[in-house]
PDB file as gemmi writes it, atoms N, CA and C in Angstrom:
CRYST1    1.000    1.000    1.000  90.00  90.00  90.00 P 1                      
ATOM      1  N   UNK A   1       0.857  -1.181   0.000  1.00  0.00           N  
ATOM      2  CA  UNK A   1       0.000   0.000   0.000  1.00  0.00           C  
ATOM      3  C   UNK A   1       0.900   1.241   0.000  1.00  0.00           C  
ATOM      4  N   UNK A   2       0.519   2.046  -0.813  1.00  0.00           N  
ATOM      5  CA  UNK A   2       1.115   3.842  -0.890  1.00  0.00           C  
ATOM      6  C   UNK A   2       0.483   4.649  -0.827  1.00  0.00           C  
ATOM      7  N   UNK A   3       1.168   5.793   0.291  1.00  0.00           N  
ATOM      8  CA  UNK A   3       0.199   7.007   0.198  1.00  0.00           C  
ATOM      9  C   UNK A   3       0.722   7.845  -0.309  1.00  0.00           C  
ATOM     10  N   UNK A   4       0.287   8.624  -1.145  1.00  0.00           N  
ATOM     11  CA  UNK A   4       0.295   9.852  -1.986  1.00  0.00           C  
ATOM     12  C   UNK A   4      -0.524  11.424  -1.028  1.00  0.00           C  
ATOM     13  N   UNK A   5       0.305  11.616  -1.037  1.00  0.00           N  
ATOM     14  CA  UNK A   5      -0.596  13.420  -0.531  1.00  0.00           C  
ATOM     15  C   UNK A   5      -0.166  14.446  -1.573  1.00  0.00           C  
ATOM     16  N   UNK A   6      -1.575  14.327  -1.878  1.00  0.00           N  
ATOM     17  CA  UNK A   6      -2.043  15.734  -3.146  1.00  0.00           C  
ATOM     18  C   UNK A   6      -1.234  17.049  -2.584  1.00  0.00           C  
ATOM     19  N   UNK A   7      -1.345  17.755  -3.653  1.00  0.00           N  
ATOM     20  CA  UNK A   7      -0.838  19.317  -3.894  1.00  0.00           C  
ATOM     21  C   UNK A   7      -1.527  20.031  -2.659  1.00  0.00           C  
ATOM     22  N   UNK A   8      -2.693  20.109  -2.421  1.00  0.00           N  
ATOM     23  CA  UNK A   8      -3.644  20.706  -2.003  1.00  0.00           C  
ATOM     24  C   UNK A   8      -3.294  20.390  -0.653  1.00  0.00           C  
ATOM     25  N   UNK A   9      -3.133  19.075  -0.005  1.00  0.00           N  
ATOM     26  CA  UNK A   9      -2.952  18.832   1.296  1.00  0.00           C  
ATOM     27  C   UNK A   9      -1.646  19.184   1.458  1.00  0.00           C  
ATOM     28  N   UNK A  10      -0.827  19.007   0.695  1.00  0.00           N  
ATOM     29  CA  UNK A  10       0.399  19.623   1.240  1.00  0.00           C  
ATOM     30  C   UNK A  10       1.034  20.988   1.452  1.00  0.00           C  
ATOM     31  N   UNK A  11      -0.026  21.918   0.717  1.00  0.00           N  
ATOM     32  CA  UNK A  11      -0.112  23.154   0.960  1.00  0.00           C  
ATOM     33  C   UNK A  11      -0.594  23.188   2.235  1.00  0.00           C  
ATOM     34  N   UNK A  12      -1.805  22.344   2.570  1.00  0.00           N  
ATOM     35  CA  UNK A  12      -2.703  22.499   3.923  1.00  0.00           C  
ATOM     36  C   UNK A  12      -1.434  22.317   5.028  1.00  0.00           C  
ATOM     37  N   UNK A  13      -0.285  21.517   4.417  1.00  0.00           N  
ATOM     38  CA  UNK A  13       0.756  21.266   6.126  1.00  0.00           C  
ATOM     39  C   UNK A  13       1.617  22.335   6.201  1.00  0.00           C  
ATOM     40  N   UNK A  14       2.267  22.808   4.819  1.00  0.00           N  
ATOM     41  CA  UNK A  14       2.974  23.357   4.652  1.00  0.00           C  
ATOM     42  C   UNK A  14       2.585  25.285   5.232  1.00  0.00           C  
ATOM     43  N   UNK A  15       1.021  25.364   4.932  1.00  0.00           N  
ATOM     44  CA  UNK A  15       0.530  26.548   5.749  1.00  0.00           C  
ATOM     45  C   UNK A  15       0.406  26.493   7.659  1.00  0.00           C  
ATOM     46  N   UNK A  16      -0.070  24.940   7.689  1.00  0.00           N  
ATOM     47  CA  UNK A  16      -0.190  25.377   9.425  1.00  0.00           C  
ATOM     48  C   UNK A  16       1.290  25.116   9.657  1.00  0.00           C  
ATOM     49  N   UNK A  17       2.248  24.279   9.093  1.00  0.00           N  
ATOM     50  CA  UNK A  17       3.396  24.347   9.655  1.00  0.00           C  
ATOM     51  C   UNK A  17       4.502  25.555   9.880  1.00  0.00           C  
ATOM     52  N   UNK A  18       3.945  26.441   9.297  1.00  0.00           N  
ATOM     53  CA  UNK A  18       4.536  27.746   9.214  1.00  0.00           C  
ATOM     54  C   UNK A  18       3.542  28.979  10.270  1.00  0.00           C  
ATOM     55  N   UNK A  19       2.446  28.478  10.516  1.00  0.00           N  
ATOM     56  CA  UNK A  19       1.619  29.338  11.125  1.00  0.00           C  
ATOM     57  C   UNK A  19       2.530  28.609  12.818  1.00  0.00           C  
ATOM     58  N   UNK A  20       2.141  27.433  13.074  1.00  0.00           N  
ATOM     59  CA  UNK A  20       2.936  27.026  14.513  1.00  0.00           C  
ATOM     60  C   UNK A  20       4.475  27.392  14.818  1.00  0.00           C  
ATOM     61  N   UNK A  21       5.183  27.817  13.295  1.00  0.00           N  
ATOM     62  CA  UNK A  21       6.622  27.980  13.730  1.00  0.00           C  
ATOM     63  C   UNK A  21       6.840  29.785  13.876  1.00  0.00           C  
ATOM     64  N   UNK A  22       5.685  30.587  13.484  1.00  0.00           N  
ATOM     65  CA  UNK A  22       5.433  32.035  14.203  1.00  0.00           C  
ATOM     66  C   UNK A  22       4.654  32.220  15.417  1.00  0.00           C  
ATOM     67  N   UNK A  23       4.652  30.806  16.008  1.00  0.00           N  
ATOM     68  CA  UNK A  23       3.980  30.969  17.381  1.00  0.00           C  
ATOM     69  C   UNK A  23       5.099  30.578  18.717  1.00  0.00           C  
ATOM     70  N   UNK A  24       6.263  29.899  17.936  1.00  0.00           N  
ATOM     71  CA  UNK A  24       6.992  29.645  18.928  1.00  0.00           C  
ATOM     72  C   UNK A  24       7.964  28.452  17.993  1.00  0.00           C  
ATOM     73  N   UNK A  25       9.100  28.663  18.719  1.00  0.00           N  
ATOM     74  CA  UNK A  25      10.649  28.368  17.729  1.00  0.00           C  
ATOM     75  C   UNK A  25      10.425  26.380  17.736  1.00  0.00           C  
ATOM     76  N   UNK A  26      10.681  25.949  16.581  1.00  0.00           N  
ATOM     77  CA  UNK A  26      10.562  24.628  16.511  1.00  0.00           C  
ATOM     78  C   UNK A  26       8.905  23.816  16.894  1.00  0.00           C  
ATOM     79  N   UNK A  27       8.165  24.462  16.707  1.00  0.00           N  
ATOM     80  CA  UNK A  27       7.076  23.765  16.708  1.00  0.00           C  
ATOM     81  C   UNK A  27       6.585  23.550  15.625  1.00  0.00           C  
ATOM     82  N   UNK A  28       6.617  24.426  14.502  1.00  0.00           N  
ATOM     83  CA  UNK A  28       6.082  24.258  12.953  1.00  0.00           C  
ATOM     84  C   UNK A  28       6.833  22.842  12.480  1.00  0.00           C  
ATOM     85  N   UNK A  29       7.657  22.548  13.349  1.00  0.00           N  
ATOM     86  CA  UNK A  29       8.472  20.744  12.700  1.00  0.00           C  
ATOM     87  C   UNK A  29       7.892  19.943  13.747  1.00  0.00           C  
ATOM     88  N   UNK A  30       7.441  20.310  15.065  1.00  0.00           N  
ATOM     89  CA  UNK A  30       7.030  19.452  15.793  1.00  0.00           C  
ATOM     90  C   UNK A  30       5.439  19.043  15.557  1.00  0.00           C  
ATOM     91  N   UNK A  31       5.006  19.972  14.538  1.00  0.00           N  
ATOM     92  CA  UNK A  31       3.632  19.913  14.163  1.00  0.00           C  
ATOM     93  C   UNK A  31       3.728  18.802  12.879  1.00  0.00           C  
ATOM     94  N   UNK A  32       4.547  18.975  12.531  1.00  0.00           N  
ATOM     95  CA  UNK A  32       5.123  18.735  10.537  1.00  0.00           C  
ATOM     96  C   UNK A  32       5.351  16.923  11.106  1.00  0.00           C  
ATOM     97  N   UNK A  33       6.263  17.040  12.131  1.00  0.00           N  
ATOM     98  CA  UNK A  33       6.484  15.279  12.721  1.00  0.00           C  
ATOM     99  C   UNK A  33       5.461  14.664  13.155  1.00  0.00           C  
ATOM    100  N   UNK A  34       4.331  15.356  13.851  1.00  0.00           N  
ATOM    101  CA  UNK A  34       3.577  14.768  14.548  1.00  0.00           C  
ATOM    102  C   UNK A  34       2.127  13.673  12.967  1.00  0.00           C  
ATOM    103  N   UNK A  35       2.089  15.171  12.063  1.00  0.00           N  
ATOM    104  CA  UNK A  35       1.001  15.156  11.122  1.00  0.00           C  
ATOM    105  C   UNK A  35       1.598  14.253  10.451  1.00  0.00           C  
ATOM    106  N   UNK A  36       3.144  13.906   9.988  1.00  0.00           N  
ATOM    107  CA  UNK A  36       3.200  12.870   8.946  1.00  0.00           C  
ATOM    108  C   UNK A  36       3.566  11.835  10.082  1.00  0.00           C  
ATOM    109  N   UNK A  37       3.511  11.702  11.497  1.00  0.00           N  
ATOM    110  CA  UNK A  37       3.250  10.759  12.093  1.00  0.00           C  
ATOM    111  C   UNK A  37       1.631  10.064  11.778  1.00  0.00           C  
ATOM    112  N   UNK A  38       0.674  10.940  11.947  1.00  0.00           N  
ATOM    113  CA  UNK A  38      -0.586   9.979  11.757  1.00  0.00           C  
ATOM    114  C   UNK A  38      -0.910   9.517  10.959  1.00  0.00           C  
ATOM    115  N   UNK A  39      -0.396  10.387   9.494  1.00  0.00           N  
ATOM    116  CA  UNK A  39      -0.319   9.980   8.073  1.00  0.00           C  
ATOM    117  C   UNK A  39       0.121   8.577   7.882  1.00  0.00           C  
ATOM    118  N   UNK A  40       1.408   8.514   8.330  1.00  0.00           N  
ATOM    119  CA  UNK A  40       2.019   7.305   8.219  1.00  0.00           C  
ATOM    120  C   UNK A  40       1.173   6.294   9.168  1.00  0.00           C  
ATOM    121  N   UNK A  41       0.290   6.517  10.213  1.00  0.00           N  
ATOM    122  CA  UNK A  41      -0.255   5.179  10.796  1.00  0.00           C  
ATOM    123  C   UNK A  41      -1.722   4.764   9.872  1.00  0.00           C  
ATOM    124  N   UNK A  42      -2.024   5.536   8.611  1.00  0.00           N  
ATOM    125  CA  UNK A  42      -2.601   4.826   7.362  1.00  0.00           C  
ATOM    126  C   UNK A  42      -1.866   3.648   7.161  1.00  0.00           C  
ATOM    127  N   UNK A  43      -0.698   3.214   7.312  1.00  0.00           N  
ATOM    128  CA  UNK A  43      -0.364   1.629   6.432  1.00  0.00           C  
ATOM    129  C   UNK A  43      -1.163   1.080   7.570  1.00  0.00           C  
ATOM    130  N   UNK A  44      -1.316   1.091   8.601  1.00  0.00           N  
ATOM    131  CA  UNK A  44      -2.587   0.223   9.579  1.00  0.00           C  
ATOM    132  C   UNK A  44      -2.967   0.317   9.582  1.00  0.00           C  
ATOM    133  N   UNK A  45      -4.090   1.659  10.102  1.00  0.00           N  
ATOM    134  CA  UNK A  45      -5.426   2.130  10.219  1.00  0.00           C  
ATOM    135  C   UNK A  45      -5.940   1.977   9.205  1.00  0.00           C  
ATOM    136  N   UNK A  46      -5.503   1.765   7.791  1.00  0.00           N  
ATOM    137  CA  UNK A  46      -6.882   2.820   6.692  1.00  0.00           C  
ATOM    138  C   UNK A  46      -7.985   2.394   6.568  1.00  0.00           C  
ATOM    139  N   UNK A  47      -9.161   2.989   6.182  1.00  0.00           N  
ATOM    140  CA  UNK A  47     -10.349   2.869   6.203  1.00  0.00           C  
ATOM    141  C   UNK A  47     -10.864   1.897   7.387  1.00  0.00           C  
ATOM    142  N   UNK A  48     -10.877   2.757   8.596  1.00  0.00           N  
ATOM    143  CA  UNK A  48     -11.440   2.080   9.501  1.00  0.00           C  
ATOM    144  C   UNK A  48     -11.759   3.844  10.401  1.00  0.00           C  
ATOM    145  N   UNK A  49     -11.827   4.354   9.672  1.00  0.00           N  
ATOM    146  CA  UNK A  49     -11.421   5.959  10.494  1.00  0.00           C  
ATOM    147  C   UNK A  49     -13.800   6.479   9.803  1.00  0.00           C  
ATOM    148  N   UNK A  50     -14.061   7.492  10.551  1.00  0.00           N  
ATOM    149  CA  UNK A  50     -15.405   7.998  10.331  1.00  0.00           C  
ATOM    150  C   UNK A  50     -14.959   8.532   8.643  1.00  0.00           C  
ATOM    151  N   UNK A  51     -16.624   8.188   7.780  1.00  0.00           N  
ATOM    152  CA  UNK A  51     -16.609   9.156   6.373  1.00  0.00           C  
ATOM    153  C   UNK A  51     -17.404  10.337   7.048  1.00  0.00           C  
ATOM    154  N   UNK A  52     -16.724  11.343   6.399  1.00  0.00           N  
ATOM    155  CA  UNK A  52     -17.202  12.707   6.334  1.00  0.00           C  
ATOM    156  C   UNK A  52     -17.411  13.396   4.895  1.00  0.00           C  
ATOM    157  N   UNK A  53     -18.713  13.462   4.171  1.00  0.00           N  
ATOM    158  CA  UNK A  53     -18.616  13.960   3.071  1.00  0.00           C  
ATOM    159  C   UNK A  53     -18.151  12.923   1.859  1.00  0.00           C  
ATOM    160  N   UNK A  54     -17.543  12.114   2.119  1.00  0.00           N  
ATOM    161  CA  UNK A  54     -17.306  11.466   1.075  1.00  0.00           C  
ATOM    162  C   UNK A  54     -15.444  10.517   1.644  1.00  0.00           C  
ATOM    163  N   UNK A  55     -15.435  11.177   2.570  1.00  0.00           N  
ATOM    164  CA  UNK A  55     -13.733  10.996   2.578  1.00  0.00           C  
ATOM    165  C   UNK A  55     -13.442  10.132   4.086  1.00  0.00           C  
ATOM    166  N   UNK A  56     -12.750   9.635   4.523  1.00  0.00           N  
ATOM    167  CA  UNK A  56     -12.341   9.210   5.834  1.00  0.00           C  
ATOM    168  C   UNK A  56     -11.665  10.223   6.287  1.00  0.00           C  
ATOM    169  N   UNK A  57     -11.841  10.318   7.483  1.00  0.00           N  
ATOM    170  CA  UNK A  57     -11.301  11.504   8.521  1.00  0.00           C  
ATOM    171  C   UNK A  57     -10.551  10.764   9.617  1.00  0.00           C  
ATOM    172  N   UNK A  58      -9.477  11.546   9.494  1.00  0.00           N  
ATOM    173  CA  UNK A  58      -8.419  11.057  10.869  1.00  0.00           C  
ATOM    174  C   UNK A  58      -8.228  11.910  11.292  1.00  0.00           C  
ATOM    175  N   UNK A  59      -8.323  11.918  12.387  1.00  0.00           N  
ATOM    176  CA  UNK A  59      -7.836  13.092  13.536  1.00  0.00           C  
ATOM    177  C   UNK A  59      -6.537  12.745  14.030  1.00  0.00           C  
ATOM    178  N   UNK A  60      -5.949  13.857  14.106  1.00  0.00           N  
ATOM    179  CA  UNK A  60      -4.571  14.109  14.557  1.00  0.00           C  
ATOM    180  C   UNK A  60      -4.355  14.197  16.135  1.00  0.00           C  
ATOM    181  N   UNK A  61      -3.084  13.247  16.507  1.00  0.00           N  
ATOM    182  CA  UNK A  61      -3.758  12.991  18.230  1.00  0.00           C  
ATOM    183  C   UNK A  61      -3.251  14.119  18.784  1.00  0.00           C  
ATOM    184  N   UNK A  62      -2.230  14.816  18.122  1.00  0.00           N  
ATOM    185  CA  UNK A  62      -1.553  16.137  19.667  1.00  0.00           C  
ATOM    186  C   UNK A  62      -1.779  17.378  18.734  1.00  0.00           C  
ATOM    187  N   UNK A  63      -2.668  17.366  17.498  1.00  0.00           N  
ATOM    188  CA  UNK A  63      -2.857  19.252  16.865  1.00  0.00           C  
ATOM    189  C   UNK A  63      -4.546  18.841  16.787  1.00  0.00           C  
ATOM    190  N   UNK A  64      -4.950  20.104  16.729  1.00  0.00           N  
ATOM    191  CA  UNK A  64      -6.310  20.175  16.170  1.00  0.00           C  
ATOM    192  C   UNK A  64      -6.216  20.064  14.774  1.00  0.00           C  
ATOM    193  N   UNK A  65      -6.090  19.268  13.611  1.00  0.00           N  
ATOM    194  CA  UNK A  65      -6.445  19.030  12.735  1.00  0.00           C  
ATOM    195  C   UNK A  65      -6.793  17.856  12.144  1.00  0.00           C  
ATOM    196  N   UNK A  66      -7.560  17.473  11.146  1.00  0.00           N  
ATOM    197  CA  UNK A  66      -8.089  16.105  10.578  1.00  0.00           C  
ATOM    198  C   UNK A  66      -7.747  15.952   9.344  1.00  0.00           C  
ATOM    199  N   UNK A  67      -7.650  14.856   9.058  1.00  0.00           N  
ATOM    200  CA  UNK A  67      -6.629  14.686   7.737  1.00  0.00           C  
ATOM    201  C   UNK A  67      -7.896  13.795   6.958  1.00  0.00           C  
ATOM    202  N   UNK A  68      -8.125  14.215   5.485  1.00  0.00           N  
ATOM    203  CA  UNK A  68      -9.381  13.547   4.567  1.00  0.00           C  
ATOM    204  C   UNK A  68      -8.215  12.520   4.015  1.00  0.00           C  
ATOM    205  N   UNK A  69      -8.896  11.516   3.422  1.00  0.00           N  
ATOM    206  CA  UNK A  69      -8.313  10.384   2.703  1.00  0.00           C  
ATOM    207  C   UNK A  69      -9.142  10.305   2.135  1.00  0.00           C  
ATOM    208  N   UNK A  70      -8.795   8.949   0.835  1.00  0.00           N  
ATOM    209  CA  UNK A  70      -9.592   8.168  -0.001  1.00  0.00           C  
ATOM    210  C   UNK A  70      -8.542   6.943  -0.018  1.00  0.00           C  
ATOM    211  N   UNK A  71      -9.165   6.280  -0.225  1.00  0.00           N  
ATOM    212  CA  UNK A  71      -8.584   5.016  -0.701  1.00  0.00           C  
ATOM    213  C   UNK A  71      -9.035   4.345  -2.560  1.00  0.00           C  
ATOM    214  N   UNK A  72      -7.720   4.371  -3.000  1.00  0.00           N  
ATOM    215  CA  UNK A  72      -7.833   3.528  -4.185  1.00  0.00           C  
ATOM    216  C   UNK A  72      -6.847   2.220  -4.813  1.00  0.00           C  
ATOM    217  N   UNK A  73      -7.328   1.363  -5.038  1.00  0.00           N  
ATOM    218  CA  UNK A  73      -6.822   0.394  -5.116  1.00  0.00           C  
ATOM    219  C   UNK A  73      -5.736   0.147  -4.018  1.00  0.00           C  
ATOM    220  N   UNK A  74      -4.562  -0.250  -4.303  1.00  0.00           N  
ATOM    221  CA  UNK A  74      -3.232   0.266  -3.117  1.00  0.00           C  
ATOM    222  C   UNK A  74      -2.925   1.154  -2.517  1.00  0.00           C  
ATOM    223  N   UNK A  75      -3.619   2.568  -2.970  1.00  0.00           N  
ATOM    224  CA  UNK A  75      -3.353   3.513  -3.101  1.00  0.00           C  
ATOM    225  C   UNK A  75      -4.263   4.429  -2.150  1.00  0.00           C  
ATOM    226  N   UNK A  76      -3.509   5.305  -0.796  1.00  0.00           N  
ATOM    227  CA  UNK A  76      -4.236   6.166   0.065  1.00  0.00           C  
ATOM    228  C   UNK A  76      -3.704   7.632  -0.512  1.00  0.00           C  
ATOM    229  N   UNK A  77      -4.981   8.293  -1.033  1.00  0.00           N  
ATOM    230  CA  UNK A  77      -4.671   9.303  -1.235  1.00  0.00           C  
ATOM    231  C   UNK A  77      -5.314  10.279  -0.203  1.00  0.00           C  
ATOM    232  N   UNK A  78      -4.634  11.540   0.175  1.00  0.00           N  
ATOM    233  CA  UNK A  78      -4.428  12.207   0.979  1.00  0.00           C  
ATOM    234  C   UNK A  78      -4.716  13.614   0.551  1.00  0.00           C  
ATOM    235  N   UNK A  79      -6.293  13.872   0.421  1.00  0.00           N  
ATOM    236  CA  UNK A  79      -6.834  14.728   0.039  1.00  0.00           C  
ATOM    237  C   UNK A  79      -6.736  16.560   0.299  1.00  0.00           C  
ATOM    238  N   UNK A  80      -6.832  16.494   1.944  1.00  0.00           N  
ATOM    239  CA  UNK A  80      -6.674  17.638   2.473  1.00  0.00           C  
ATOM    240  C   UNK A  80      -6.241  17.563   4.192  1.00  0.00           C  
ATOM    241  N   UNK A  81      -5.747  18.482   5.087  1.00  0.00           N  
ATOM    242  CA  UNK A  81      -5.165  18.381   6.714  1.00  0.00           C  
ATOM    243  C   UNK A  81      -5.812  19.571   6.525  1.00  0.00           C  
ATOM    244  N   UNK A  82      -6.644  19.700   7.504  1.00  0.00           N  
ATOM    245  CA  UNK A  82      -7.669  20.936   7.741  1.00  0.00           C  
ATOM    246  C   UNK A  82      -8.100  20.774   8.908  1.00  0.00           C  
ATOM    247  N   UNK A  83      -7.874  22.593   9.523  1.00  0.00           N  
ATOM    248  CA  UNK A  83      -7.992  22.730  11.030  1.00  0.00           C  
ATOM    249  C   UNK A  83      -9.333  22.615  11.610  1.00  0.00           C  
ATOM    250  N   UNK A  84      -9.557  22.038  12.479  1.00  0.00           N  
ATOM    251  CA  UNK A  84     -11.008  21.480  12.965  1.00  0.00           C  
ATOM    252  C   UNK A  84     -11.492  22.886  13.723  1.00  0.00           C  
ATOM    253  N   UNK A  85     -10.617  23.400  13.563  1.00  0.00           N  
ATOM    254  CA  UNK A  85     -10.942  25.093  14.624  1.00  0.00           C  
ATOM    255  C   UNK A  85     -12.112  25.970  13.697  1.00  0.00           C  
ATOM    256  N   UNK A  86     -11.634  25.788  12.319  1.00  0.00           N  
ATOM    257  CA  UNK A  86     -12.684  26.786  11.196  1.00  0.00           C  
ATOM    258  C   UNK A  86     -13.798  26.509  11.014  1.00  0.00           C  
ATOM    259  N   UNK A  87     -14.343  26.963  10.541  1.00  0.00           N  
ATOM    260  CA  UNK A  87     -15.962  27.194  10.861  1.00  0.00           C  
ATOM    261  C   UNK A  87     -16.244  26.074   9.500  1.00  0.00           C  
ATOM    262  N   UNK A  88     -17.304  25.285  10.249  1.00  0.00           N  
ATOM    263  CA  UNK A  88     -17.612  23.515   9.522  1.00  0.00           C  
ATOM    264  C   UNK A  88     -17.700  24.502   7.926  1.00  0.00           C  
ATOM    265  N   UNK A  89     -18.324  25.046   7.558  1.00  0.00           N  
ATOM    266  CA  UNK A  89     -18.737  25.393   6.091  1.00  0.00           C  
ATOM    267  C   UNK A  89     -17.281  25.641   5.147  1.00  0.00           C  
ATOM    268  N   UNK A  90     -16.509  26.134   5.787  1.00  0.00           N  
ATOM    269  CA  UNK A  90     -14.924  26.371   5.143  1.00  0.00           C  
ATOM    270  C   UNK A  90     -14.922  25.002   4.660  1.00  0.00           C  
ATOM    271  N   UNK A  91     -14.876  23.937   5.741  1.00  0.00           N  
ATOM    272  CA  UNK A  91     -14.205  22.389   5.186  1.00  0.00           C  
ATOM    273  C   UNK A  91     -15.391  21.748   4.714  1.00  0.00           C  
ATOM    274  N   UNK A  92     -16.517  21.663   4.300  1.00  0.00           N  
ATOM    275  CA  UNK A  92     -17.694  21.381   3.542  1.00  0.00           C  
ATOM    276  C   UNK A  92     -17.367  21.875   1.787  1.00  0.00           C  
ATOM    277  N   UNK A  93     -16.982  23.351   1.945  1.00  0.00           N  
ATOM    278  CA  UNK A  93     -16.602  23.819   0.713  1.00  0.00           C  
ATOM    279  C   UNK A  93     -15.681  23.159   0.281  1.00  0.00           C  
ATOM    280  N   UNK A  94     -14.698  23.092   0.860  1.00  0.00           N  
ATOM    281  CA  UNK A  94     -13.244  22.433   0.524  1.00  0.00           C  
ATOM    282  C   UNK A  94     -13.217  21.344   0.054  1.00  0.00           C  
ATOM    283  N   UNK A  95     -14.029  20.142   1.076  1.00  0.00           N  
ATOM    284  CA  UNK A  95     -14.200  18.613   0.131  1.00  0.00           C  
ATOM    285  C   UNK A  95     -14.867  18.888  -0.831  1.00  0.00           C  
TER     286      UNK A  95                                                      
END                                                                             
């Protein structure tokens, strides 16, 4: 099994990981380790996580954010990491 994370989600890490590292020195990597920590516990978990909209949702155990998936064939793709803080209609639009 391989996961792939789209353009789109990796903008999504690449923005909060830069928003946590103007909040305080070395956390935008401690955020960045933690998120492709849960990512990576897809080779076990996948599709066993809630659908939301169309997508499986994983929640991230030490940030507020949830990570969308799909699954295809071998293949976990990694749609969007979006902060559970924004108002539900932002991430409704988004999927």
């Amino acid at each position: 099994m391989n996961i792939e994370i789209l353009d789109e989600a990796e903008n999504d890490i690449v923005n909060a990981m830069r928003f946590y590292e103007a909040q305080s020195n070395n956390l935008g990597t401690y955020f960045l380790d933690s998120i492709l920590s849960d990512i990576d516990s897809l080779y076990i978990y996948a599709a066993i996580h809630t659908k939301v909209n169309g997508y499986y949702r994983l929640l991230s155990k030490r940030f507020p954010f949830a990570i969308y998936y799909k699954l295809k064939g071998d293949v976990i793709f990694i749609y969007a990491v979006l902060d559970c803080r924004q108002n539900p209609s932002t991430t409704q639009k988004r999927l």
